[in-house]
Amino acid sequence: MKERRTRVLELVAESYIATAHPVASGHIAARLEVSPATVRYDFGSLESAGLLQQPHTSAGRIPTALGFRVYAKSLLPPRPLRAAQQSRLDEHLKGAEGDDLLALASRLAAELSGYAVTIHLPADDALHILEIHLSQLASNRLLAVVVLENGLVRQLGVTVDPAPHGDVIDDAERNLRQLAQPVGEVPSALLELANRADAELSRTLVALARAWHDLQPPRVFREGFSHLLDEPEGADPSFMRLALESLESESRNASLRGAKGMSDYADASEPVPPAGAAGSAAGREPAGRGTEGELFVDLDERVARVGASFSLGRSSGHLAIVGPARMRYPETLSVAQGLARALERPGRA
């Protein structure tokens, strides 16, 4: 009986995802070749467990947030992307580096999933500098172009009034290139060098140290928000507002991703709680979250996020795909996993 209820939940989720309409017992009965009365009994058990709800008195059933989480969890690990899709990802990302790589990755993820996408790369003070070039930008302004070991290129404007002569700029550049410290320790190292330098070089190094904290802002790339207008939910301004808030909050919460694993939730051997298990009232479930390796699923009654963590050189980034709770989870999980793996190809950074 437990296996049948698991299958009922799966069929309700699949039908609701495909049609955006509540699912009648007769539809499920025909698929399972059982009586509608049997399905209605299973509906009642799944409602008691907090996995299904009835949006209207005479309507069929739809999954709750908890029901969608259980359904999505059953898809982990996801199917690999089709060979043609993975080849397209690899080919388009080939040769791209730094910000261009992440901007392109976000566009591809939005195209393949049909949903909104955000990619977040936090600042990483442990990175080292691969290359640096210092030049005069204006009469009181220098420009530092820094290549980090994860392949990202950063530009830093430095105010020095008046700007030093060319030979002093060259000396400052040589001092920067000789530093072995990670970027987070560069300001203190520059101040130590300034204490031993002549006046012109010293004020240049001090100016660099003061401006250095602007070198590594967190990088956020967003694409595909307009795709949500193609969904039935897109006609609802409140859904679009919630989806936008979800995209914005993802960057703030990315550093917390992966702090909880699937063990914090239902055991994998119990995809559907037994009838009568404690569950929240329909529409009142807390947001459900689960992880499986590099992947996560995070959702509430309206909005779902599916995503992955990835490594870019020594840095860790986060990809999130945002859509309605009625998300195409099988395809979306495959896109998230495929893109994370494409970004982690050997030699990428």
Coordinates of C-alpha atoms in Angstrom, one line a residue:
M1 CA 0.0 0.0 0.0
K2 CA 2.9 2.4 0.8
E3 CA 4.3 1.8 -2.7
R4 CA 0.9 2.6 -4.3
R5 CA 0.7 5.9 -2.3
T6 CA 4.2 6.8 -3.3
R7 CA 3.1 6.2 -6.9
V8 CA -0.1 8.2 -6.4
L9 CA 1.9 11.2 -5.1
E10 CA 4.3 10.9 -8.1
L11 CA 1.4 10.8 -10.6
V12 CA -0.3 13.8 -9.0
A13 CA 2.9 15.8 -9.0
E14 CA 3.6 14.9 -12.7
S15 CA 0.1 15.7 -13.8
Y16 CA -0.1 19.0 -11.9
I17 CA 3.3 20.1 -13.2
A18 CA 2.2 19.4 -16.8
T19 CA -1.3 21.0 -16.6
A20 CA -1.3 23.4 -13.6
H21 CA -4.8 22.0 -12.8
P22 CA -5.8 19.9 -9.7
V23 CA -5.7 16.2 -10.4
A24 CA -8.9 14.1 -10.2
S25 CA -9.0 10.7 -8.6
G26 CA -10.4 9.3 -11.9
H27 CA -7.2 10.3 -13.8
I28 CA -5.0 8.5 -11.2
A29 CA -7.3 5.5 -11.1
A30 CA -7.1 5.1 -14.9
R31 CA -3.3 5.2 -14.7
L32 CA -3.0 2.7 -11.9
E33 CA -5.9 0.5 -13.1
V34 CA -7.6 0.7 -9.7
S35 CA -11.0 2.1 -8.6
P36 CA -11.5 5.8 -8.0
A37 CA -12.6 4.9 -4.5
T38 CA -9.2 3.3 -3.8
V39 CA -7.5 6.5 -5.1
R40 CA -9.7 8.7 -3.0
Y41 CA -8.7 6.7 0.1
D42 CA -5.0 7.2 -0.8
F43 CA -5.7 10.9 -1.4
G44 CA -7.0 11.1 2.2
S45 CA -4.0 9.3 3.6
L46 CA -1.6 11.6 1.7
E47 CA -3.5 14.7 2.9
S48 CA -3.3 13.5 6.5
A49 CA 0.5 13.1 5.9
G50 CA 0.7 16.7 4.7
L51 CA 1.7 15.7 1.1
L52 CA -1.5 16.6 -0.8
Q53 CA -4.1 19.3 -0.5
Q54 CA -7.4 20.1 -2.1
P55 CA -7.4 23.8 -3.2
H56 CA -11.2 23.9 -3.7
T57 CA -14.0 21.7 -2.2
S58 CA -15.0 20.1 -5.5
A59 CA -11.5 20.1 -7.0
G60 CA -8.9 17.3 -7.3
R61 CA -5.6 17.3 -5.4
I62 CA -2.3 19.1 -5.8
P63 CA 1.0 18.5 -3.9
T64 CA 1.9 20.6 -0.9
A65 CA 5.3 22.1 -0.5
L66 CA 6.2 19.0 1.5
G67 CA 4.7 16.8 -1.2
F68 CA 6.8 18.4 -3.9
R69 CA 9.9 18.1 -1.7
V70 CA 9.3 14.3 -1.3
Y71 CA 8.7 14.0 -5.0
A72 CA 11.8 16.0 -5.9
K73 CA 13.9 14.0 -3.5
S74 CA 12.9 10.8 -5.2
L75 CA 14.5 12.1 -8.4
L76 CA 18.0 12.4 -6.8
P77 CA 20.5 11.8 -8.2
P78 CA 19.0 13.2 -11.4
R79 CA 19.3 11.8 -14.9
P80 CA 22.4 13.2 -16.7
L81 CA 21.6 15.8 -19.4
R82 CA 21.1 14.4 -22.9
A83 CA 24.4 14.1 -24.7
A84 CA 23.4 16.9 -27.1
Q85 CA 22.6 19.2 -24.2
Q86 CA 25.8 18.5 -22.4
S87 CA 27.9 18.9 -25.5
R88 CA 26.2 22.3 -26.1
L89 CA 27.1 23.4 -22.6
D90 CA 30.7 22.3 -22.9
E91 CA 31.1 23.8 -26.4
H92 CA 29.6 27.2 -25.4
L93 CA 31.6 27.4 -22.2
K94 CA 34.8 26.3 -23.8
G95 CA 37.4 29.1 -23.8
A96 CA 35.3 31.4 -21.6
E97 CA 36.9 32.7 -18.4
G98 CA 36.1 34.8 -15.3
D99 CA 33.0 36.9 -15.4
D100 CA 32.3 36.0 -19.0
L101 CA 32.2 32.4 -18.1
L102 CA 29.6 32.9 -15.3
A103 CA 27.5 35.3 -17.3
L104 CA 27.4 32.8 -20.2
A105 CA 26.6 29.9 -17.8
S106 CA 23.7 31.8 -16.3
R107 CA 22.2 32.4 -19.8
L108 CA 22.6 28.8 -20.8
A109 CA 21.0 27.6 -17.6
A110 CA 18.0 29.9 -18.2
E111 CA 17.6 28.7 -21.8
L112 CA 17.9 25.0 -20.9
S113 CA 15.6 25.1 -17.8
G114 CA 13.1 27.8 -19.0
Y115 CA 13.3 29.4 -15.6
A116 CA 15.1 32.3 -13.9
V117 CA 18.7 31.7 -12.8
T118 CA 21.1 33.3 -10.5
I119 CA 24.8 32.4 -10.1
H120 CA 26.7 33.7 -7.1
L121 CA 30.5 33.7 -6.6
P122 CA 31.4 35.0 -3.1
A123 CA 34.5 37.0 -2.4
D124 CA 37.4 34.7 -1.4
D125 CA 40.2 36.3 0.6
A126 CA 42.3 33.1 0.3
L127 CA 42.9 33.5 -3.4
H128 CA 46.4 34.5 -4.7
I129 CA 47.3 36.9 -7.4
L130 CA 48.5 35.5 -10.7
E131 CA 49.2 38.8 -12.5
I132 CA 48.8 42.5 -11.7
H133 CA 49.3 45.6 -13.8
L134 CA 49.3 49.2 -12.5
S135 CA 48.8 52.3 -14.7
Q136 CA 47.8 55.9 -14.5
L137 CA 44.1 56.6 -15.2
A138 CA 43.9 60.3 -14.5
S139 CA 45.9 63.1 -12.8
N140 CA 44.8 61.7 -9.4
R141 CA 43.8 58.2 -10.3
L142 CA 45.5 54.8 -10.8
L143 CA 44.1 51.6 -12.2
A144 CA 45.1 48.2 -10.9
V145 CA 44.2 45.2 -13.1
V146 CA 44.4 42.0 -11.1
V147 CA 44.2 38.4 -12.4
L148 CA 43.3 36.0 -9.6
E149 CA 44.1 32.3 -9.5
N150 CA 40.4 31.3 -10.2
G151 CA 40.7 33.0 -13.6
L152 CA 38.7 36.1 -12.6
V153 CA 40.0 39.5 -13.6
R154 CA 39.4 42.4 -11.3
Q155 CA 39.9 46.2 -11.8
L156 CA 40.6 48.5 -8.9
G157 CA 40.5 52.3 -9.0
V158 CA 42.9 53.9 -6.6
T159 CA 42.9 57.6 -5.8
V160 CA 46.4 59.2 -5.3
D161 CA 46.4 62.9 -5.5
P162 CA 48.6 63.9 -7.3
A163 CA 49.3 60.7 -9.2
P164 CA 52.9 59.5 -8.8
H165 CA 55.4 59.5 -11.6
G166 CA 55.8 56.5 -13.9
D167 CA 58.8 55.1 -12.2
V168 CA 57.0 55.2 -8.9
I169 CA 54.1 53.4 -10.4
D170 CA 56.5 50.7 -11.8
D171 CA 58.0 50.3 -8.3
A172 CA 54.6 49.9 -6.8
E173 CA 53.7 47.3 -9.4
R174 CA 56.9 45.4 -8.7
N175 CA 56.2 45.4 -4.9
L176 CA 52.7 44.0 -5.6
R177 CA 54.0 41.2 -7.8
Q178 CA 56.4 40.1 -5.2
L179 CA 53.7 39.6 -2.5
A180 CA 53.0 35.9 -1.8
Q181 CA 50.1 36.6 0.6
P182 CA 46.5 35.8 -0.3
V183 CA 44.4 38.8 -1.4
G184 CA 42.9 39.2 2.1
E185 CA 46.3 39.8 3.6
V186 CA 47.6 42.2 0.9
P187 CA 46.5 45.5 2.6
S188 CA 48.6 44.8 5.8
A189 CA 51.5 43.6 3.6
L190 CA 51.3 46.8 1.6
L191 CA 51.3 49.0 4.8
E192 CA 54.4 47.1 6.0
L193 CA 56.2 47.8 2.7
A194 CA 55.1 51.5 2.9
N195 CA 56.8 51.9 6.2
R196 CA 60.1 51.0 4.6
A197 CA 59.7 52.9 1.3
D198 CA 60.5 56.5 0.4
A199 CA 57.7 59.1 0.6
E200 CA 56.4 58.9 -3.0
L201 CA 56.3 55.1 -3.1
S202 CA 54.9 55.0 0.5
R203 CA 51.9 57.2 -0.3
T204 CA 51.2 55.1 -3.4
L205 CA 51.3 51.8 -1.5
V206 CA 49.1 53.3 1.3
A207 CA 46.5 54.4 -1.2
L208 CA 46.5 50.9 -2.7
A209 CA 46.1 49.3 0.7
R210 CA 43.1 51.6 1.5
A211 CA 41.4 50.8 -1.8
W212 CA 42.1 47.1 -1.7
H213 CA 38.9 46.1 0.0
D214 CA 37.0 47.0 -3.2
L215 CA 38.9 44.5 -5.2
Q216 CA 36.7 41.5 -4.6
P217 CA 33.0 42.2 -4.4
P218 CA 30.7 39.2 -4.5
R219 CA 29.7 38.5 -8.1
V220 CA 26.1 37.9 -9.0
F221 CA 24.7 37.0 -12.4
R222 CA 21.0 36.8 -13.1
E223 CA 19.2 35.7 -16.3
G224 CA 15.8 34.4 -17.5
F225 CA 13.4 36.3 -15.2
S226 CA 11.1 36.9 -18.2
H227 CA 10.8 33.1 -18.6
L228 CA 8.5 33.0 -15.6
L229 CA 6.0 35.1 -17.5
D230 CA 5.5 32.0 -19.8
E231 CA 4.2 30.0 -16.8
P232 CA 0.5 30.1 -15.7
E233 CA 1.8 31.6 -12.4
G234 CA 3.4 34.4 -14.3
A235 CA 0.0 36.2 -14.7
D236 CA 0.0 36.6 -10.9
P237 CA 1.9 39.7 -9.8
S238 CA 2.3 38.3 -6.2
F239 CA 4.0 35.2 -7.6
M240 CA 6.4 37.3 -9.7
R241 CA 7.2 39.4 -6.7
L242 CA 7.9 36.3 -4.6
A243 CA 10.1 34.9 -7.4
L244 CA 12.1 38.1 -7.6
E245 CA 12.6 38.1 -3.8
S246 CA 13.8 34.5 -4.1
L247 CA 16.4 35.4 -6.7
E248 CA 17.6 38.3 -4.6
S249 CA 17.7 36.3 -1.3
E250 CA 19.6 33.4 -3.0
S251 CA 22.8 35.5 -3.1
R252 CA 22.5 36.4 0.6
N253 CA 21.8 32.8 1.6
A254 CA 24.3 31.1 -0.8
S255 CA 27.0 30.8 1.8
L256 CA 24.6 28.7 4.0
R257 CA 23.8 26.3 1.2
G258 CA 24.7 22.7 2.1
A259 CA 24.8 23.3 5.8
K260 CA 21.9 20.8 6.1
G261 CA 21.8 17.4 4.4
M262 CA 18.9 15.2 3.5
S263 CA 19.4 13.4 6.8
D264 CA 17.7 16.4 8.4
Y265 CA 14.5 15.3 6.7
A266 CA 12.6 12.1 5.9
D267 CA 14.8 9.0 5.5
A268 CA 15.3 7.9 1.9
S269 CA 13.7 4.6 2.7
E270 CA 10.5 6.4 3.7
P271 CA 9.6 8.6 0.6
V272 CA 6.0 8.9 1.9
P273 CA 5.2 9.1 5.6
P274 CA 2.6 6.6 6.7
A275 CA -1.0 7.5 6.9
G276 CA -1.8 9.4 10.0
A277 CA 1.7 10.8 10.4
A278 CA 1.9 14.3 11.8
G279 CA 1.8 16.9 9.1
S280 CA 1.0 20.6 8.8
A281 CA -2.4 21.8 7.7
A282 CA -2.7 22.3 3.9
G283 CA -1.1 25.6 2.9
R284 CA 0.9 25.9 6.1
E285 CA 3.9 23.6 5.5
P286 CA 7.3 25.1 6.3
A287 CA 9.7 25.5 3.4
G288 CA 11.3 22.2 2.6
R289 CA 15.0 21.8 1.7
G290 CA 17.1 18.9 0.8
T291 CA 20.5 18.2 -0.7
E292 CA 22.1 15.4 -2.5
G293 CA 25.8 15.9 -3.1
E294 CA 26.2 19.1 -5.0
L295 CA 22.4 19.7 -5.5
F296 CA 19.7 21.3 -3.4
V297 CA 15.9 21.7 -3.5
D298 CA 14.3 24.6 -1.6
L299 CA 10.6 25.4 -1.9
D300 CA 7.5 26.7 -0.3
E301 CA 3.8 26.8 -1.5
R302 CA 4.6 29.2 -4.4
V303 CA 8.2 29.3 -5.3
A304 CA 10.9 26.6 -5.8
R305 CA 14.6 26.8 -6.1
V306 CA 16.8 24.0 -7.5
G307 CA 20.5 24.4 -7.7
A308 CA 24.0 23.3 -7.2
S309 CA 27.4 24.2 -5.7
F310 CA 30.4 24.2 -8.0
S311 CA 34.1 24.9 -7.7
L312 CA 35.9 27.4 -9.9
G313 CA 39.6 26.9 -9.2
R314 CA 39.9 27.3 -5.4
S315 CA 36.6 29.3 -5.2
S316 CA 33.2 27.9 -4.5
G317 CA 30.1 29.2 -6.3
H318 CA 26.4 28.6 -6.2
L319 CA 23.8 28.2 -9.0
A320 CA 20.1 28.5 -8.3
I321 CA 17.2 28.0 -10.8
V322 CA 14.0 29.7 -9.6
G323 CA 10.5 28.8 -10.8
P324 CA 7.0 27.9 -9.5
A325 CA 6.6 25.2 -6.9
R326 CA 5.0 23.3 -9.9
M327 CA 8.5 23.1 -11.3
R328 CA 9.7 20.6 -13.9
Y329 CA 12.0 19.0 -11.4
P330 CA 13.5 16.2 -13.5
E331 CA 14.7 18.5 -16.2
T332 CA 15.7 21.3 -13.8
L333 CA 17.8 19.0 -11.6
S334 CA 19.6 17.7 -14.6
V335 CA 20.4 21.2 -15.9
A336 CA 21.7 22.2 -12.4
Q337 CA 23.9 19.2 -12.2
G338 CA 25.1 19.4 -15.8
L339 CA 26.0 23.0 -15.6
A340 CA 27.9 22.5 -12.3
R341 CA 29.9 19.7 -13.9
A342 CA 30.6 21.8 -17.0
L343 CA 32.0 24.6 -14.9
E344 CA 34.2 22.2 -13.0
R345 CA 35.8 20.7 -16.2
P346 CA 39.6 20.2 -15.6
G347 CA 41.6 23.2 -16.6
R348 CA 38.6 25.6 -16.3
A349 CA 40.4 27.8 -13.8

